[in-house]
């Protein structure tokens, strides 16, 4: 799997889970928990790239804006953007999550490459 696919999965799950009140939402939270370490690893790598590209002043002291965020030069932003894109293309090893009780998950096709045990309903089948 690629990190960019992971980011799409996490964004899709976050868009659906809300306050995790329904059984389906709770199942999606459990699926997120299974990919969480990979997502945290990606986030840490992005933060490291941000730090590596942040502007520094005298004696390599980081320059921060009024909100406490790193400052960047135009060139360092371009470089950071390219590095984050490259990181998104990198692959990591992932074993699909085996889902035993798939009720409520069949329409969430964004889980397709990440899980086994779910018979997904495609749009074409829904129209019939």
PDB file of C-alpha atoms in Angstrom:
ATOM      1  CA  UNK A   1       0.000   0.000   0.000  1.00  0.00           C
ATOM      2  CA  UNK A   2       1.051   3.579  -0.543  1.00  0.00           C
ATOM      3  CA  UNK A   3       0.847   6.297   2.087  1.00  0.00           C
ATOM      4  CA  UNK A   4      -1.410   8.369  -0.174  1.00  0.00           C
ATOM      5  CA  UNK A   5      -3.889   5.475  -0.214  1.00  0.00           C
ATOM      6  CA  UNK A   6      -3.697   5.386   3.579  1.00  0.00           C
ATOM      7  CA  UNK A   7      -4.452   9.108   3.762  1.00  0.00           C
ATOM      8  CA  UNK A   8      -7.503   8.615   1.529  1.00  0.00           C
ATOM      9  CA  UNK A   9      -8.714   5.780   3.761  1.00  0.00           C
ATOM     10  CA  UNK A  10      -8.265   7.804   6.951  1.00  0.00           C
ATOM     11  CA  UNK A  11     -10.032  10.841   5.447  1.00  0.00           C
ATOM     12  CA  UNK A  12     -12.908   8.637   4.265  1.00  0.00           C
ATOM     13  CA  UNK A  13     -13.276   6.993   7.669  1.00  0.00           C
ATOM     14  CA  UNK A  14     -13.162  10.370   9.433  1.00  0.00           C
ATOM     15  CA  UNK A  15     -15.876  11.709   7.126  1.00  0.00           C
ATOM     16  CA  UNK A  16     -18.223   8.899   8.198  1.00  0.00           C
ATOM     17  CA  UNK A  17     -17.515   8.166  11.867  1.00  0.00           C
ATOM     18  CA  UNK A  18     -18.856  11.359  13.438  1.00  0.00           C
ATOM     19  CA  UNK A  19     -19.355  10.729  17.162  1.00  0.00           C
ATOM     20  CA  UNK A  20     -19.069   6.936  16.734  1.00  0.00           C
ATOM     21  CA  UNK A  21     -22.639   6.384  17.873  1.00  0.00           C
ATOM     22  CA  UNK A  22     -23.839   3.653  15.500  1.00  0.00           C
ATOM     23  CA  UNK A  23     -22.529   0.095  15.285  1.00  0.00           C
ATOM     24  CA  UNK A  24     -21.226   0.796  11.793  1.00  0.00           C
ATOM     25  CA  UNK A  25     -19.357   3.909  12.957  1.00  0.00           C
ATOM     26  CA  UNK A  26     -17.842   1.894  15.805  1.00  0.00           C
ATOM     27  CA  UNK A  27     -16.694  -0.756  13.311  1.00  0.00           C
ATOM     28  CA  UNK A  28     -15.029   1.945  11.215  1.00  0.00           C
ATOM     29  CA  UNK A  29     -13.230   3.228  14.325  1.00  0.00           C
ATOM     30  CA  UNK A  30     -11.930  -0.308  14.934  1.00  0.00           C
ATOM     31  CA  UNK A  31     -10.684  -0.479  11.351  1.00  0.00           C
ATOM     32  CA  UNK A  32      -8.932   2.866  11.834  1.00  0.00           C
ATOM     33  CA  UNK A  33      -7.287   1.488  14.977  1.00  0.00           C
ATOM     34  CA  UNK A  34      -5.755  -1.254  12.799  1.00  0.00           C
ATOM     35  CA  UNK A  35      -4.131   1.297  10.452  1.00  0.00           C
ATOM     36  CA  UNK A  36      -3.381   3.902  13.111  1.00  0.00           C
ATOM     37  CA  UNK A  37       0.289   2.963  13.587  1.00  0.00           C
ATOM     38  CA  UNK A  38       0.929   3.337   9.846  1.00  0.00           C
ATOM     39  CA  UNK A  39      -0.875   6.687   9.822  1.00  0.00           C
ATOM     40  CA  UNK A  40       1.096   7.931  12.838  1.00  0.00           C
ATOM     41  CA  UNK A  41       4.324   6.787  11.162  1.00  0.00           C
ATOM     42  CA  UNK A  42       3.409   8.780   8.044  1.00  0.00           C
ATOM     43  CA  UNK A  43       2.530  11.856  10.120  1.00  0.00           C
ATOM     44  CA  UNK A  44       5.853  11.642  11.981  1.00  0.00           C
ATOM     45  CA  UNK A  45       7.737  11.449   8.675  1.00  0.00           C
ATOM     46  CA  UNK A  46       5.862  14.493   7.345  1.00  0.00           C
ATOM     47  CA  UNK A  47       6.667  16.414  10.525  1.00  0.00           C
ATOM     48  CA  UNK A  48      10.333  15.475  10.152  1.00  0.00           C
ATOM     49  CA  UNK A  49      10.308  16.793   6.569  1.00  0.00           C
ATOM     50  CA  UNK A  50       8.658  20.015   7.780  1.00  0.00           C
ATOM     51  CA  UNK A  51      11.339  20.418  10.429  1.00  0.00           C
ATOM     52  CA  UNK A  52      14.112  19.714   7.915  1.00  0.00           C
ATOM     53  CA  UNK A  53      12.767  22.431   5.599  1.00  0.00           C
ATOM     54  CA  UNK A  54      11.831  25.028   8.213  1.00  0.00           C
ATOM     55  CA  UNK A  55      13.627  28.365   8.194  1.00  0.00           C
ATOM     56  CA  UNK A  56      16.384  28.850  10.763  1.00  0.00           C
ATOM     57  CA  UNK A  57      18.130  31.912  12.069  1.00  0.00           C
ATOM     58  CA  UNK A  58      21.421  32.332  13.862  1.00  0.00           C
ATOM     59  CA  UNK A  59      22.895  29.223  15.450  1.00  0.00           C
ATOM     60  CA  UNK A  60      20.298  27.026  13.663  1.00  0.00           C
ATOM     61  CA  UNK A  61      17.436  28.307  15.846  1.00  0.00           C
ATOM     62  CA  UNK A  62      14.044  27.621  14.257  1.00  0.00           C
ATOM     63  CA  UNK A  63      12.087  30.646  13.106  1.00  0.00           C
ATOM     64  CA  UNK A  64       8.441  30.554  14.158  1.00  0.00           C
ATOM     65  CA  UNK A  65       5.489  32.740  13.199  1.00  0.00           C
ATOM     66  CA  UNK A  66       3.113  34.415  15.671  1.00  0.00           C
ATOM     67  CA  UNK A  67       1.088  31.183  15.955  1.00  0.00           C
ATOM     68  CA  UNK A  68       4.157  29.101  16.793  1.00  0.00           C
ATOM     69  CA  UNK A  69       4.301  27.382  13.402  1.00  0.00           C
ATOM     70  CA  UNK A  70       7.478  26.938  11.424  1.00  0.00           C
ATOM     71  CA  UNK A  71       8.386  29.592   8.893  1.00  0.00           C
ATOM     72  CA  UNK A  72       9.387  28.547   5.390  1.00  0.00           C
ATOM     73  CA  UNK A  73      11.038  30.210   2.451  1.00  0.00           C
ATOM     74  CA  UNK A  74       9.424  29.975  -0.968  1.00  0.00           C
ATOM     75  CA  UNK A  75      12.053  27.469  -2.073  1.00  0.00           C
ATOM     76  CA  UNK A  76      11.751  25.366   1.080  1.00  0.00           C
ATOM     77  CA  UNK A  77       7.956  25.148   0.618  1.00  0.00           C
ATOM     78  CA  UNK A  78       8.492  23.894  -2.946  1.00  0.00           C
ATOM     79  CA  UNK A  79      11.021  21.359  -1.712  1.00  0.00           C
ATOM     80  CA  UNK A  80       8.760  20.269   1.175  1.00  0.00           C
ATOM     81  CA  UNK A  81       5.771  19.840  -1.144  1.00  0.00           C
ATOM     82  CA  UNK A  82       7.814  17.643  -3.480  1.00  0.00           C
ATOM     83  CA  UNK A  83       9.157  15.578  -0.577  1.00  0.00           C
ATOM     84  CA  UNK A  84       5.688  15.037   0.917  1.00  0.00           C
ATOM     85  CA  UNK A  85       4.376  14.005  -2.498  1.00  0.00           C
ATOM     86  CA  UNK A  86       7.280  11.571  -2.854  1.00  0.00           C
ATOM     87  CA  UNK A  87       6.575  10.209   0.624  1.00  0.00           C
ATOM     88  CA  UNK A  88       2.938   9.659  -0.347  1.00  0.00           C
ATOM     89  CA  UNK A  89       4.097   7.479  -3.241  1.00  0.00           C
ATOM     90  CA  UNK A  90       6.193   5.275  -0.949  1.00  0.00           C
ATOM     91  CA  UNK A  91       4.844   1.871  -0.138  1.00  0.00           C
ATOM     92  CA  UNK A  92       4.551   0.152   3.197  1.00  0.00           C
ATOM     93  CA  UNK A  93       3.653  -3.407   4.025  1.00  0.00           C
ATOM     94  CA  UNK A  94       0.072  -3.956   5.099  1.00  0.00           C
ATOM     95  CA  UNK A  95      -1.882  -7.155   5.685  1.00  0.00           C
ATOM     96  CA  UNK A  96      -5.598  -6.666   4.907  1.00  0.00           C
ATOM     97  CA  UNK A  97      -7.873  -6.595   7.946  1.00  0.00           C
ATOM     98  CA  UNK A  98     -10.103  -9.633   8.243  1.00  0.00           C
ATOM     99  CA  UNK A  99     -13.660  -8.507   8.951  1.00  0.00           C
ATOM    100  CA  UNK A 100     -15.881 -11.149  10.553  1.00  0.00           C
ATOM    101  CA  UNK A 101     -19.120  -9.166  10.869  1.00  0.00           C
ATOM    102  CA  UNK A 102     -19.440  -7.025   7.764  1.00  0.00           C
ATOM    103  CA  UNK A 103     -23.009  -5.810   8.300  1.00  0.00           C
ATOM    104  CA  UNK A 104     -23.274  -2.096   7.652  1.00  0.00           C
ATOM    105  CA  UNK A 105     -19.921  -1.918   5.852  1.00  0.00           C
ATOM    106  CA  UNK A 106     -20.894  -3.167   2.367  1.00  0.00           C
ATOM    107  CA  UNK A 107     -21.390   0.314   0.872  1.00  0.00           C
ATOM    108  CA  UNK A 108     -18.051   1.677   2.100  1.00  0.00           C
ATOM    109  CA  UNK A 109     -16.054   0.699  -0.971  1.00  0.00           C
ATOM    110  CA  UNK A 110     -13.093   2.768   0.245  1.00  0.00           C
ATOM    111  CA  UNK A 111     -12.359  -0.217   2.535  1.00  0.00           C
ATOM    112  CA  UNK A 112     -12.014  -2.589  -0.420  1.00  0.00           C
ATOM    113  CA  UNK A 113      -8.219  -2.840  -0.617  1.00  0.00           C
ATOM    114  CA  UNK A 114      -7.818  -2.716   3.167  1.00  0.00           C
ATOM    115  CA  UNK A 115     -10.134  -5.517   4.265  1.00  0.00           C
ATOM    116  CA  UNK A 116     -11.240  -9.049   3.546  1.00  0.00           C
ATOM    117  CA  UNK A 117     -14.613 -10.592   4.337  1.00  0.00           C
ATOM    118  CA  UNK A 118     -16.828  -7.784   3.012  1.00  0.00           C
ATOM    119  CA  UNK A 119     -18.958  -8.266  -0.127  1.00  0.00           C
ATOM    120  CA  UNK A 120     -19.042  -4.659  -1.311  1.00  0.00           C
ATOM    121  CA  UNK A 121     -22.044  -3.186  -3.105  1.00  0.00           C
ATOM    122  CA  UNK A 122     -20.917  -1.303  -6.186  1.00  0.00           C
ATOM    123  CA  UNK A 123     -22.895   1.595  -7.668  1.00  0.00           C
ATOM    124  CA  UNK A 124     -23.899  -0.525 -10.667  1.00  0.00           C
ATOM    125  CA  UNK A 125     -25.427  -3.165  -8.405  1.00  0.00           C
ATOM    126  CA  UNK A 126     -27.297  -0.533  -6.389  1.00  0.00           C
ATOM    127  CA  UNK A 127     -29.034   0.772  -9.515  1.00  0.00           C
ATOM    128  CA  UNK A 128     -30.473  -2.643 -10.441  1.00  0.00           C
TER     129      UNK A 128
END
